Amino acid sequence: MASGLTVIFGVSRIVNFAHGSFYMLGAYLAWTLVTSLPRGHLGFWGGVLGAALLVGVIGLVVEMLLLRRIYRAPELFQLLATFGVVLVVQDVALLTWGAQDLLGPRAPGLRGSTEILGLRFPLYELFLIVVGPVVLGLLLLLFHRTRWGTLVRAATQDREMVGALGVNQRMLFTSVFFLGSVLAGLGGALQLPRESVNLHMDLAIITEAFVVVVVGGLGSLSGAALAALLIGELHAFGILVFPKITLVLVFLVMAVVLVVRPHGLRGKPQPAAHGVAAAEPMIGAAPRALKLAGAVGLALAVALPPFLGDYALTVLTEIAICILFAASLHLIMGPGGMASFGHAAYFGLGAYGAALAATWLGVPMLGGMLLAPVLAGIFGVVFGWFCVRLSGVYSAMLTLAFAQIAWSVAFQWVEVTGGDNGILGVWPDAWAAGKLTYYYLALALCLGGTLLLRRVVHAPFGYALRAQRDSALRAEAIGIDAFRIRWWGFTLAAVAAGVAGGLFAYGKGSVFPTYLAIPRSVDALLMVLLGGVQTLTGPIIGAIAYTGLQEQLMRLLEYWRLVLGAVIILLVLFFPQGLAGAARAMWERRHGDA
């Protein structure tokens, strides 16, 4: 899994979130080929190899139809596109194989066990231990003893120069993606005798695969092998040595590695791009038409709710909270230039701050709403001090590591957080208990917080934040402390997310560890990217579009992920700047023509 993921990233710079989906498809296709075809046609091993090749063909189609069109897009938009593929594949698998777990047969000839040093070991497990080094050896031979492998290694180091030498980069990228997809499919197919095939395999494996790749060093095959061995041993022995922190041990190791070696165990700093990078567009005052549209939208948000039912008020309250959540992430992604895969940590910490204030301290709701951003801000200061020292995918993965650490504490500290049962009974005070009143409270706080963040971007601090994003060296040369600016920007984003989390806790009446989990971070990331990173209205439009679309699709359709994923893919292809970015570009073209 890790070798395929690191090869794809090394050449194409695609952060392929769909790699886990190819792994899942490999398992499903292997089950079909092994169990459904008449006996003797392919057999077990033929089914495994056939599934891997079929997944390679599927990856080939995805690369040619989707990824080939967005290679020049920012990495996060590529991540958004591959997440759309994840949603589509999940519902296609559900439609094809159903929701039940599927059990595969044992591997012929490897059904028993053998004795080694007085202990018995399953033969198939020993076979898999051999498969890893064999695959690594074959890949090393392929990359070091063939012309194609030489071109791949050259493209990993400097793909622009490879293109300048006349190499067909399109075909090279396609062949690399095919190889990576085959490896993912092979990994899934080989799991058939070990575990049931189910719809949760993709997200379960992709996080660990990313951890392995990042710990080893992006683009380093030997680093991926070393990290895979390290992570595998931690999984095997961690539960014996550190049973209390088993869930988070891998992420602790990743955090330590990235702090000590920012580019992984065997990784190298990414080479600087040749030439002068295109400057990000200046963020100016909103045009009159946009201000008018915003005023109309606000007027509708204030005037219509009294005529709506409780369900509609609940949805509108959640949309208001999501707007502030997305705006907080946008502050560090857009003006700050820092990606985050773990922003849900501060949303969830804000929720737990409000819940603990209500249940343990017995303070009223306003006291809980004050504690929520304080708790999130404290952890933002601590985590941010490490995260802002890194850049690119490494910084984003470190935010994910800290988020998983926070999630693990919330999940396992049962005496305080209630563990998986959560904290119940976190209700608003009597004066805000009504759905309509609470909606107006959430609207006021979220709108106020979003406008405050908007004001920060236009303040001298915001200009300094954008200056270090565009050129940290030039910013340092004129006296701007880039590290401190990024750090305080990160902390401010955590505080705003904490406010959103506190409102969410009182709105739902309960808090669970899932508020800090990876899917919540992905939701915030999708909202920002769908709206547009380089516009201040992007997180607002993205939160409304994503939350509203998801809510309606879940109500109306059984296979809502398929539709939502297709919409995300289409938006990435036709609106790479996001919805707000596309609207701004259209306005500028018309205004310029006028």
Coordinates of C-alpha atoms in Angstrom, one line a residue:
M1 CA 0.0 0.0 0.0
A2 CA 2.7 2.5 1.0
S3 CA 4.9 1.8 -1.9
G4 CA 2.1 2.4 -4.4
L5 CA 1.1 5.6 -2.6
T6 CA 4.7 7.0 -2.4
V7 CA 5.5 6.2 -6.0
I8 CA 2.3 8.1 -7.2
F9 CA 3.1 11.1 -5.0
G10 CA 6.8 11.1 -5.9
V11 CA 6.2 11.5 -9.6
S12 CA 2.8 13.2 -10.0
R13 CA 2.6 15.0 -6.6
I14 CA -0.9 13.7 -6.3
V15 CA -2.0 13.2 -2.7
N16 CA -4.2 10.2 -3.6
F17 CA -6.9 9.8 -1.0
A18 CA -8.6 7.2 -3.3
H19 CA -5.7 4.8 -2.8
G20 CA -7.7 3.2 0.0
S21 CA -10.6 2.7 -2.4
F22 CA -8.4 0.8 -4.8
Y23 CA -7.3 -1.4 -1.9
M24 CA -11.0 -2.1 -1.1
L25 CA -11.8 -2.8 -4.7
G26 CA -8.9 -5.2 -4.8
A27 CA -10.5 -7.2 -2.0
Y28 CA -14.0 -7.1 -3.5
L29 CA -12.8 -8.1 -7.0
A30 CA -10.7 -10.9 -5.6
W31 CA -13.6 -12.3 -3.6
T32 CA -15.7 -12.2 -6.8
L33 CA -13.1 -13.8 -9.0
V34 CA -12.2 -16.5 -6.4
T35 CA -15.8 -17.4 -5.3
S36 CA -18.1 -16.7 -8.2
L37 CA -16.2 -18.1 -11.2
P38 CA -16.5 -21.8 -11.9
R39 CA -13.9 -23.9 -10.1
G40 CA -10.7 -24.2 -12.1
H41 CA -11.0 -21.1 -14.2
L42 CA -8.6 -18.8 -12.2
G43 CA -8.2 -20.4 -8.8
F44 CA -7.2 -18.4 -5.7
W45 CA -3.9 -17.0 -7.0
G46 CA -5.3 -16.3 -10.4
G47 CA -8.1 -14.4 -8.8
V48 CA -5.7 -12.4 -6.6
L49 CA -3.5 -11.4 -9.6
G50 CA -6.6 -10.7 -11.8
A51 CA -8.1 -8.4 -9.1
A52 CA -4.8 -6.5 -8.9
L53 CA -4.7 -6.0 -12.7
L54 CA -8.4 -5.0 -12.8
V55 CA -7.8 -2.4 -10.1
G56 CA -4.8 -1.1 -12.2
V57 CA -7.2 -0.7 -15.1
I58 CA -9.7 1.2 -12.9
G59 CA -6.9 3.4 -11.7
L60 CA -5.8 4.0 -15.3
V61 CA -9.3 5.2 -16.2
V62 CA -9.5 7.5 -13.1
E63 CA -6.1 9.0 -14.1
M64 CA -7.0 9.6 -17.7
L65 CA -10.5 11.0 -17.1
L66 CA -9.9 13.0 -13.9
L67 CA -6.4 13.4 -12.6
R68 CA -4.7 14.2 -15.9
R69 CA -6.8 17.3 -16.1
I70 CA -5.7 18.7 -12.7
Y71 CA -2.0 17.9 -12.5
R72 CA -1.3 21.6 -12.5
A73 CA -3.9 22.4 -9.9
P74 CA -2.9 22.9 -6.2
E75 CA -2.3 19.8 -4.2
L76 CA -5.4 20.3 -2.0
F77 CA -7.7 20.4 -5.0
Q78 CA -6.2 17.1 -6.2
L79 CA -7.0 15.7 -2.7
L80 CA -10.6 17.0 -3.1
A81 CA -10.9 15.3 -6.4
T82 CA -9.7 12.0 -5.1
F83 CA -12.0 12.3 -2.1
G84 CA -14.9 12.6 -4.6
V85 CA -13.6 9.3 -6.1
V86 CA -13.7 7.8 -2.6
L87 CA -17.4 8.7 -2.2
V88 CA -18.3 7.3 -5.7
V89 CA -16.5 4.0 -5.1
Q90 CA -18.1 3.5 -1.7
D91 CA -21.6 3.6 -3.2
V92 CA -20.6 1.7 -6.3
A93 CA -19.3 -1.1 -4.0
L94 CA -22.5 -0.9 -1.9
L95 CA -24.6 -1.2 -5.0
T96 CA -22.6 -4.1 -6.4
W97 CA -21.8 -6.2 -3.4
G98 CA -24.2 -5.0 -0.7
A99 CA -23.6 -3.9 2.8
Q100 CA -22.9 -7.3 4.4
D101 CA -19.4 -8.4 5.2
L102 CA -18.0 -11.0 2.8
L103 CA -15.8 -13.9 3.9
G104 CA -13.2 -15.3 1.4
P105 CA -11.7 -18.7 1.3
R106 CA -8.3 -19.7 2.7
A107 CA -5.3 -19.7 0.4
P108 CA -4.7 -23.2 -1.0
G109 CA -1.5 -24.8 0.3
L110 CA -1.2 -22.3 3.1
R111 CA -4.1 -23.3 5.4
G112 CA -2.2 -24.8 8.2
S113 CA 0.6 -23.6 10.5
T114 CA 4.2 -24.5 11.3
E115 CA 6.2 -24.7 14.4
I116 CA 9.2 -22.3 14.9
L117 CA 11.2 -22.2 18.1
G118 CA 8.4 -24.0 19.9
L119 CA 5.6 -21.6 18.7
R120 CA 3.1 -22.2 16.0
F121 CA 2.7 -19.6 13.2
P122 CA 0.0 -19.6 10.4
L123 CA 1.5 -20.4 7.1
Y124 CA -0.3 -17.6 5.3
E125 CA 1.0 -15.0 7.7
L126 CA 4.6 -16.2 7.0
F127 CA 3.8 -16.0 3.3
L128 CA 2.8 -12.4 3.7
I129 CA 6.0 -11.6 5.6
V130 CA 7.9 -12.9 2.6
V131 CA 5.7 -11.0 0.1
G132 CA 6.7 -7.6 1.5
P133 CA 10.5 -7.9 0.8
V134 CA 9.8 -9.6 -2.5
V135 CA 7.7 -6.7 -3.7
L136 CA 10.2 -4.2 -2.5
G137 CA 13.0 -6.1 -4.3
L138 CA 11.1 -6.2 -7.5
L139 CA 10.3 -2.5 -7.3
L140 CA 13.9 -1.6 -6.7
L141 CA 15.0 -3.7 -9.7
L142 CA 12.3 -2.0 -11.8
F143 CA 13.4 1.5 -10.7
H144 CA 17.1 0.9 -10.9
R145 CA 17.6 -1.5 -13.8
T146 CA 15.2 -0.3 -16.4
R147 CA 15.0 2.9 -18.6
W148 CA 11.4 3.4 -17.4
G149 CA 12.5 3.3 -13.8
T150 CA 15.3 5.8 -14.5
L151 CA 12.7 8.2 -15.9
V152 CA 10.5 7.7 -12.9
R153 CA 13.3 8.5 -10.5
A154 CA 14.3 11.5 -12.6
A155 CA 10.7 12.8 -12.6
T156 CA 10.6 12.3 -8.8
Q157 CA 13.6 14.7 -8.5
D158 CA 12.7 17.2 -11.2
R159 CA 9.7 16.5 -13.4
E160 CA 10.0 19.9 -15.3
M161 CA 13.5 19.0 -16.5
V162 CA 12.3 15.6 -17.5
G163 CA 9.6 17.2 -19.7
A164 CA 12.2 19.6 -21.1
L165 CA 14.3 16.6 -22.3
G166 CA 11.4 15.4 -24.4
V167 CA 10.0 12.7 -22.2
N168 CA 6.2 12.2 -22.6
Q169 CA 5.2 13.1 -19.1
R170 CA 1.6 12.2 -19.7
M171 CA 2.4 8.6 -20.5
L172 CA 4.9 8.4 -17.6
F173 CA 2.4 9.7 -15.1
T174 CA -0.3 7.3 -16.4
S175 CA 2.0 4.3 -16.1
V176 CA 3.1 5.2 -12.6
F177 CA -0.5 5.6 -11.5
F178 CA -1.3 2.2 -13.1
L179 CA 1.6 0.6 -11.1
G180 CA 0.5 2.3 -7.8
S181 CA -3.1 1.1 -8.4
V182 CA -2.0 -2.4 -9.0
L183 CA 0.0 -2.5 -5.8
A184 CA -3.1 -1.2 -3.9
G185 CA -5.3 -3.8 -5.5
L186 CA -2.8 -6.5 -4.7
G187 CA -2.7 -5.4 -1.1
G188 CA -6.4 -5.6 -0.8
A189 CA -6.7 -9.0 -2.6
L190 CA -4.1 -10.6 -0.3
Q191 CA -6.2 -9.7 2.7
L192 CA -9.0 -12.0 1.5
P193 CA -8.0 -15.0 3.7
R194 CA -7.2 -12.7 6.7
E195 CA -10.3 -10.5 7.2
S196 CA -13.8 -10.0 6.0
V197 CA -14.3 -7.7 3.0
N198 CA -16.4 -4.7 3.9
L199 CA -17.2 -1.1 3.0
H200 CA -15.0 0.4 5.7
M201 CA -11.7 -1.1 4.4
D202 CA -10.8 2.0 2.4
L203 CA -10.8 4.6 5.2
A204 CA -9.3 2.2 7.7
I205 CA -6.2 1.6 5.6
I206 CA -5.6 4.9 3.9
T207 CA -4.8 6.7 7.2
E208 CA -2.2 4.1 8.1
A209 CA -0.8 4.2 4.6
F210 CA -0.4 8.0 4.7
V211 CA 1.3 7.6 8.1
V212 CA 3.8 5.1 6.7
V213 CA 4.5 7.2 3.6
V214 CA 5.0 10.4 5.7
V215 CA 7.1 8.8 8.3
G216 CA 9.3 7.2 5.7
G217 CA 9.5 10.4 3.6
L218 CA 7.3 11.3 0.6
G219 CA 8.6 9.8 -2.6
S220 CA 11.1 7.5 -0.9
L221 CA 10.5 3.8 -1.6
S222 CA 13.2 2.6 0.9
G223 CA 11.7 5.1 3.5
A224 CA 8.2 3.5 3.0
A225 CA 9.6 0.1 3.5
L226 CA 11.4 1.2 6.7
A227 CA 8.4 3.0 8.0
A228 CA 6.1 0.1 7.2
L229 CA 8.3 -2.2 9.2
L230 CA 8.3 0.3 12.1
I231 CA 4.6 0.8 12.1
G232 CA 3.9 -3.0 11.7
E233 CA 6.0 -3.7 14.8
L234 CA 4.3 -1.0 16.7
H235 CA 0.9 -2.6 15.9
A236 CA 2.1 -6.0 16.8
F237 CA 3.8 -5.2 20.1
G238 CA 2.3 -1.9 21.1
I239 CA -0.8 -3.5 22.6
L240 CA 1.5 -5.6 24.9
V241 CA 3.9 -2.9 26.0
F242 CA 1.7 0.2 25.8
P243 CA -1.9 -1.1 26.1
K244 CA -3.4 2.3 27.2
I245 CA -2.1 4.2 24.1
T246 CA -2.4 1.6 21.4
L247 CA -4.9 3.6 19.4
V248 CA -2.6 6.6 19.2
L249 CA 0.8 5.1 19.3
V250 CA 1.3 5.3 15.6
F251 CA 0.4 8.9 15.5
L252 CA 2.7 9.7 18.4
V253 CA 5.5 8.1 16.5
M254 CA 4.7 10.1 13.4
A255 CA 4.5 13.4 15.4
V256 CA 7.9 12.6 17.0
V257 CA 9.5 11.8 13.6
L258 CA 8.2 14.9 11.9
V259 CA 9.3 17.1 14.8
V260 CA 12.8 15.6 14.8
R261 CA 13.1 15.0 11.0
P262 CA 10.6 17.3 9.2
H263 CA 10.9 15.4 5.9
G264 CA 10.6 11.8 7.3
L265 CA 13.2 9.1 7.9
R266 CA 14.4 8.9 4.4
G267 CA 12.7 11.9 2.7
K268 CA 14.4 14.9 1.3
P269 CA 13.1 18.5 1.0
Q270 CA 11.1 19.0 -2.1
P271 CA 13.0 20.9 -4.8
A272 CA 12.0 24.5 -5.3
A273 CA 9.9 25.2 -8.4
H274 CA 11.8 26.8 -11.3
G275 CA 11.0 30.3 -12.3
V276 CA 8.7 32.7 -10.5
A277 CA 5.5 31.4 -9.0
A278 CA 2.3 33.1 -9.8
A279 CA 1.3 35.6 -7.1
E280 CA -1.9 35.0 -5.2
P281 CA -4.6 37.5 -6.1
M282 CA -5.0 40.4 -3.8
I283 CA -8.0 40.4 -1.5
G284 CA -9.7 43.7 -2.0
A285 CA -13.0 45.2 -0.8
A286 CA -16.1 43.3 -1.9
P287 CA -17.9 44.7 -4.9
R288 CA -21.2 46.4 -4.4
A289 CA -23.1 43.5 -6.0
L290 CA -21.6 41.0 -3.5
K291 CA -22.4 43.3 -0.6
L292 CA -26.0 43.5 -1.8
A293 CA -26.2 39.8 -2.2
G294 CA -24.8 39.3 1.3
A295 CA -27.3 41.8 2.8
V296 CA -30.2 40.0 1.0
G297 CA -28.9 36.6 2.3
L298 CA -28.6 37.9 5.8
A299 CA -32.1 39.4 5.7
L300 CA -33.5 36.1 4.6
A301 CA -31.6 34.3 7.4
V302 CA -33.2 36.6 9.9
A303 CA -36.7 36.9 8.5
L304 CA -37.6 33.4 7.3
P305 CA -36.8 31.2 10.4
P306 CA -39.9 32.1 12.4
F307 CA -42.0 30.5 9.7
L308 CA -40.0 27.3 9.5
G309 CA -40.3 24.1 11.5
D310 CA -37.9 22.6 14.1
Y311 CA -36.1 20.4 11.6
A312 CA -35.3 23.4 9.3
L313 CA -34.1 25.4 12.2
T314 CA -31.8 22.6 13.3
V315 CA -30.3 22.5 9.8
L316 CA -29.9 26.2 9.6
T317 CA -28.2 26.3 13.0
E318 CA -25.8 23.6 11.8
I319 CA -25.1 25.6 8.6
A320 CA -24.3 28.7 10.7
I321 CA -21.9 26.7 12.9
C322 CA -20.3 25.1 9.8
I323 CA -19.7 28.6 8.3
L324 CA -17.6 29.7 11.3
F325 CA -15.8 26.3 11.4
A326 CA -14.9 26.6 7.7
A327 CA -13.9 30.3 8.1
S328 CA -11.5 29.3 10.9
L329 CA -9.8 26.7 8.7
H330 CA -9.8 29.2 5.8
L331 CA -7.8 31.7 7.8
I332 CA -4.8 29.3 7.9
M333 CA -5.3 27.7 4.5
G334 CA -5.9 30.9 2.4
P335 CA -4.1 33.9 3.9
G336 CA -1.8 31.6 6.0
G337 CA -1.0 29.1 3.3
M338 CA -1.0 26.2 5.8
A339 CA -3.0 23.1 5.1
S340 CA -4.6 21.2 8.0
F341 CA -5.9 17.6 8.0
G342 CA -6.8 17.8 11.7
H343 CA -8.7 21.0 12.3
A344 CA -11.5 19.0 13.9
A345 CA -9.3 18.7 17.0
Y346 CA -10.1 22.3 18.0
F347 CA -13.8 22.0 17.0
G348 CA -14.0 18.9 19.2
L349 CA -12.0 20.4 22.1
G350 CA -14.4 23.4 22.1
A351 CA -17.3 21.0 22.3
Y352 CA -15.7 19.1 25.2
G353 CA -14.8 22.4 26.9
A354 CA -18.5 23.4 26.9
A355 CA -19.6 19.9 27.9
L356 CA -17.2 19.6 30.8
A357 CA -18.2 23.1 32.0
A358 CA -21.8 22.0 32.1
T359 CA -21.4 18.6 33.6
W360 CA -18.3 18.9 35.9
L361 CA -18.3 22.6 36.8
G362 CA -22.0 23.2 36.7
V363 CA -21.6 26.6 35.1
P364 CA -24.4 28.1 32.9
M365 CA -24.2 28.1 29.1
L366 CA -22.5 31.4 28.8
G367 CA -19.6 30.2 31.0
G368 CA -19.4 27.0 28.8
M369 CA -19.3 29.2 25.7
L370 CA -16.3 31.1 27.2
L371 CA -14.4 27.9 28.2
A372 CA -14.9 26.3 24.8
P373 CA -12.6 28.7 22.8
V374 CA -10.2 28.9 25.8
L375 CA -9.6 25.2 25.8
A376 CA -9.3 25.0 22.0
G377 CA -6.9 28.0 22.0
I378 CA -4.6 26.5 24.6
F379 CA -4.2 23.3 22.5
G380 CA -3.9 25.5 19.4
V381 CA -0.9 27.3 21.0
V382 CA 0.8 24.0 21.9
F383 CA 0.1 22.0 18.7
G384 CA 0.6 25.0 16.5
W385 CA 4.1 25.6 17.9
F386 CA 5.1 22.4 16.2
C387 CA 2.9 22.4 13.1
V388 CA 3.8 25.8 11.8
R389 CA 7.5 24.9 11.7
L390 CA 6.7 22.5 8.8
S391 CA 5.2 23.1 5.4
G392 CA 3.1 21.3 2.8
V393 CA 1.9 17.8 3.3
Y394 CA 4.2 17.2 6.3
S395 CA 2.6 20.1 8.2
A396 CA -0.9 18.8 7.3
M397 CA 0.0 15.3 8.4
L398 CA 1.4 16.6 11.7
T399 CA -2.0 18.4 12.4
L400 CA -3.6 15.0 11.7
A401 CA -1.3 13.3 14.2
F402 CA -2.2 15.8 16.9
A403 CA -5.9 15.5 16.1
Q404 CA -5.7 11.8 16.4
I405 CA -3.9 12.1 19.8
A406 CA -6.7 14.4 21.0
W407 CA -9.3 11.9 19.7
S408 CA -7.6 9.0 21.4
V409 CA -7.6 10.8 24.8
A410 CA -11.3 11.7 24.4
F411 CA -12.0 8.1 23.5
Q412 CA -10.1 6.4 26.2
W413 CA -10.3 8.8 29.2
V414 CA -13.7 7.3 30.1
E415 CA -13.7 8.7 33.7
V416 CA -13.8 12.3 32.3
T417 CA -15.0 12.3 28.8
G418 CA -17.3 9.2 29.0
G419 CA -15.4 7.5 26.2
D420 CA -17.4 6.2 23.3
N421 CA -20.6 6.9 25.3
G422 CA -19.8 10.6 25.2
I423 CA -21.2 13.3 27.5
L424 CA -24.9 13.7 27.5
G425 CA -27.3 16.4 28.8
V426 CA -25.4 19.4 27.5
W427 CA -28.4 21.6 26.9
P428 CA -28.7 25.4 26.6
D429 CA -30.0 27.5 29.4
A430 CA -33.8 28.0 29.7
W431 CA -33.6 31.4 27.9
A432 CA -32.0 29.8 24.8
A433 CA -33.7 26.4 24.9
G434 CA -36.1 27.2 22.1
K435 CA -35.0 26.1 18.6
L436 CA -35.6 29.6 17.2
T437 CA -33.8 31.4 20.0
Y438 CA -30.8 29.1 19.8
Y439 CA -30.7 29.6 16.0
Y440 CA -30.5 33.4 16.4
L441 CA -27.8 33.0 19.1
A442 CA -25.8 30.7 16.8
L443 CA -26.3 33.0 13.8
A444 CA -25.1 36.1 15.8
L445 CA -22.0 34.4 17.3
C446 CA -21.0 32.6 14.0
L447 CA -21.7 35.7 11.9
G448 CA -19.8 37.8 14.4
G449 CA -16.9 35.4 14.5
T450 CA -16.7 35.1 10.7
L451 CA -16.8 38.9 10.2
L452 CA -14.0 39.2 12.9
L453 CA -11.8 36.8 10.9
R454 CA -12.6 38.7 7.8
R455 CA -11.5 41.9 9.5
V456 CA -8.3 40.2 10.7
V457 CA -7.4 39.4 7.1
H458 CA -7.7 43.1 6.2
A459 CA -5.7 44.2 9.3
P460 CA -1.9 44.6 9.3
F461 CA -1.7 41.1 10.9
G462 CA -3.5 39.7 7.9
Y463 CA -1.2 41.4 5.5
A464 CA 1.8 40.0 7.4
L465 CA 0.2 36.5 7.3
R466 CA -0.2 36.7 3.5
A467 CA 3.4 38.1 3.2
Q468 CA 5.0 35.1 4.9
R469 CA 2.7 32.8 2.8
D470 CA 3.9 34.3 -0.5
S471 CA 7.6 34.7 0.4
A472 CA 8.8 33.9 3.9
L473 CA 12.4 35.1 3.1
R474 CA 11.2 38.5 1.9
A475 CA 8.9 38.8 4.9
E476 CA 11.8 38.0 7.3
A477 CA 14.0 40.5 5.4
I478 CA 11.6 43.4 6.1
G479 CA 11.2 42.5 9.8
I480 CA 8.2 40.2 9.9
D481 CA 8.6 37.2 12.3
A482 CA 7.1 34.6 9.9
F483 CA 7.1 31.8 12.6
R484 CA 5.3 34.0 15.1
I485 CA 2.8 35.2 12.6
R486 CA 1.9 31.7 11.5
W487 CA 1.8 30.5 15.1
W488 CA -0.7 33.2 16.2
G489 CA -2.7 32.7 13.0
F490 CA -3.0 29.0 13.8
T491 CA -4.0 29.8 17.4
L492 CA -6.7 32.3 16.3
A493 CA -8.1 29.7 13.9
A494 CA -8.2 27.2 16.8
V495 CA -10.1 29.7 19.0
A496 CA -12.7 30.3 16.3
A497 CA -13.1 26.6 15.7
G498 CA -13.6 26.2 19.5
V499 CA -16.5 28.7 19.5
A500 CA -18.1 26.7 16.7
G501 CA -17.6 23.4 18.6
G502 CA -19.1 24.9 21.8
L503 CA -22.2 26.0 19.9
F504 CA -22.5 22.6 18.2
A505 CA -22.3 20.8 21.6
Y506 CA -25.2 22.8 23.1
G507 CA -27.2 22.5 19.8
K508 CA -26.9 18.7 19.8
G509 CA -27.1 18.3 23.6
S510 CA -24.2 15.9 23.7
V511 CA -20.5 15.5 22.8
F512 CA -18.8 12.4 21.4
P513 CA -15.2 11.6 20.3
T514 CA -16.3 11.7 16.7
Y515 CA -16.3 15.5 16.9
L516 CA -12.5 15.3 16.8
A517 CA -12.3 12.5 14.3
I518 CA -10.9 12.6 10.7
P519 CA -14.3 12.8 8.9
R520 CA -15.0 16.1 10.7
S521 CA -11.7 17.5 9.5
V522 CA -12.4 16.3 6.0
D523 CA -15.8 18.1 6.1
A524 CA -14.2 21.4 6.9
L525 CA -11.6 20.9 4.2
L526 CA -14.2 20.2 1.6
M527 CA -16.2 23.3 2.6
V528 CA -13.2 25.5 2.1
L529 CA -12.1 24.0 -1.1
L530 CA -15.6 23.9 -2.6
G531 CA -16.1 27.5 -1.8
G532 CA -12.6 28.7 -2.9
V533 CA -9.4 29.1 -0.9
Q534 CA -8.4 32.6 -2.2
T535 CA -11.7 34.3 -1.5
L536 CA -13.1 35.5 1.8
T537 CA -16.6 34.5 0.8
G538 CA -15.4 31.0 -0.1
P539 CA -15.9 29.3 3.3
I540 CA -19.3 30.8 3.6
I541 CA -20.5 29.6 0.2
G542 CA -18.7 26.3 0.6
A543 CA -20.3 25.6 4.0
I544 CA -23.8 26.4 2.8
A545 CA -23.4 24.3 -0.4
Y546 CA -21.7 21.3 1.2
T547 CA -23.9 21.1 4.3
G548 CA -27.1 21.8 2.5
L549 CA -26.3 19.4 -0.4
Q550 CA -25.3 16.6 2.0
E551 CA -28.3 17.0 4.2
Q552 CA -30.7 16.9 1.3
L553 CA -29.0 14.0 -0.5
M554 CA -29.0 11.9 2.7
R555 CA -32.8 12.5 3.1
L556 CA -33.7 11.9 -0.5
L557 CA -31.3 9.2 -1.8
E558 CA -30.1 5.9 -0.7
Y559 CA -26.8 6.2 -2.6
W560 CA -26.2 9.8 -1.7
R561 CA -22.4 9.4 -1.6
L562 CA -22.4 8.6 -5.3
V563 CA -24.2 11.8 -6.2
L564 CA -22.2 13.9 -3.8
G565 CA -18.9 12.5 -5.0
A566 CA -19.9 13.1 -8.6
V567 CA -20.8 16.7 -7.8
I568 CA -17.4 17.2 -6.1
I569 CA -15.6 15.8 -9.1
L570 CA -17.5 18.0 -11.5
L571 CA -16.9 21.1 -9.4
V572 CA -13.1 20.3 -9.3
L573 CA -13.0 19.9 -13.1
F574 CA -15.1 22.9 -14.1
F575 CA -14.6 25.2 -11.1
P576 CA -11.0 24.6 -9.9
Q577 CA -11.1 28.0 -8.1
G578 CA -14.1 27.0 -6.1
L579 CA -17.6 28.3 -6.4
A580 CA -16.8 31.8 -5.0
G581 CA -13.6 31.9 -7.0
A582 CA -15.4 31.1 -10.2
A583 CA -18.0 33.8 -9.4
R584 CA -15.2 36.3 -8.8
A585 CA -13.5 35.4 -12.0
M586 CA -16.7 35.8 -13.9
W587 CA -17.4 39.2 -12.3
E588 CA -13.8 40.4 -13.0
R589 CA -14.2 39.4 -16.7
R590 CA -17.5 41.2 -17.0
H591 CA -16.2 44.2 -15.1
G592 CA -13.1 44.4 -17.2
D593 CA -15.0 44.2 -20.4
A594 CA -17.3 46.9 -19.2

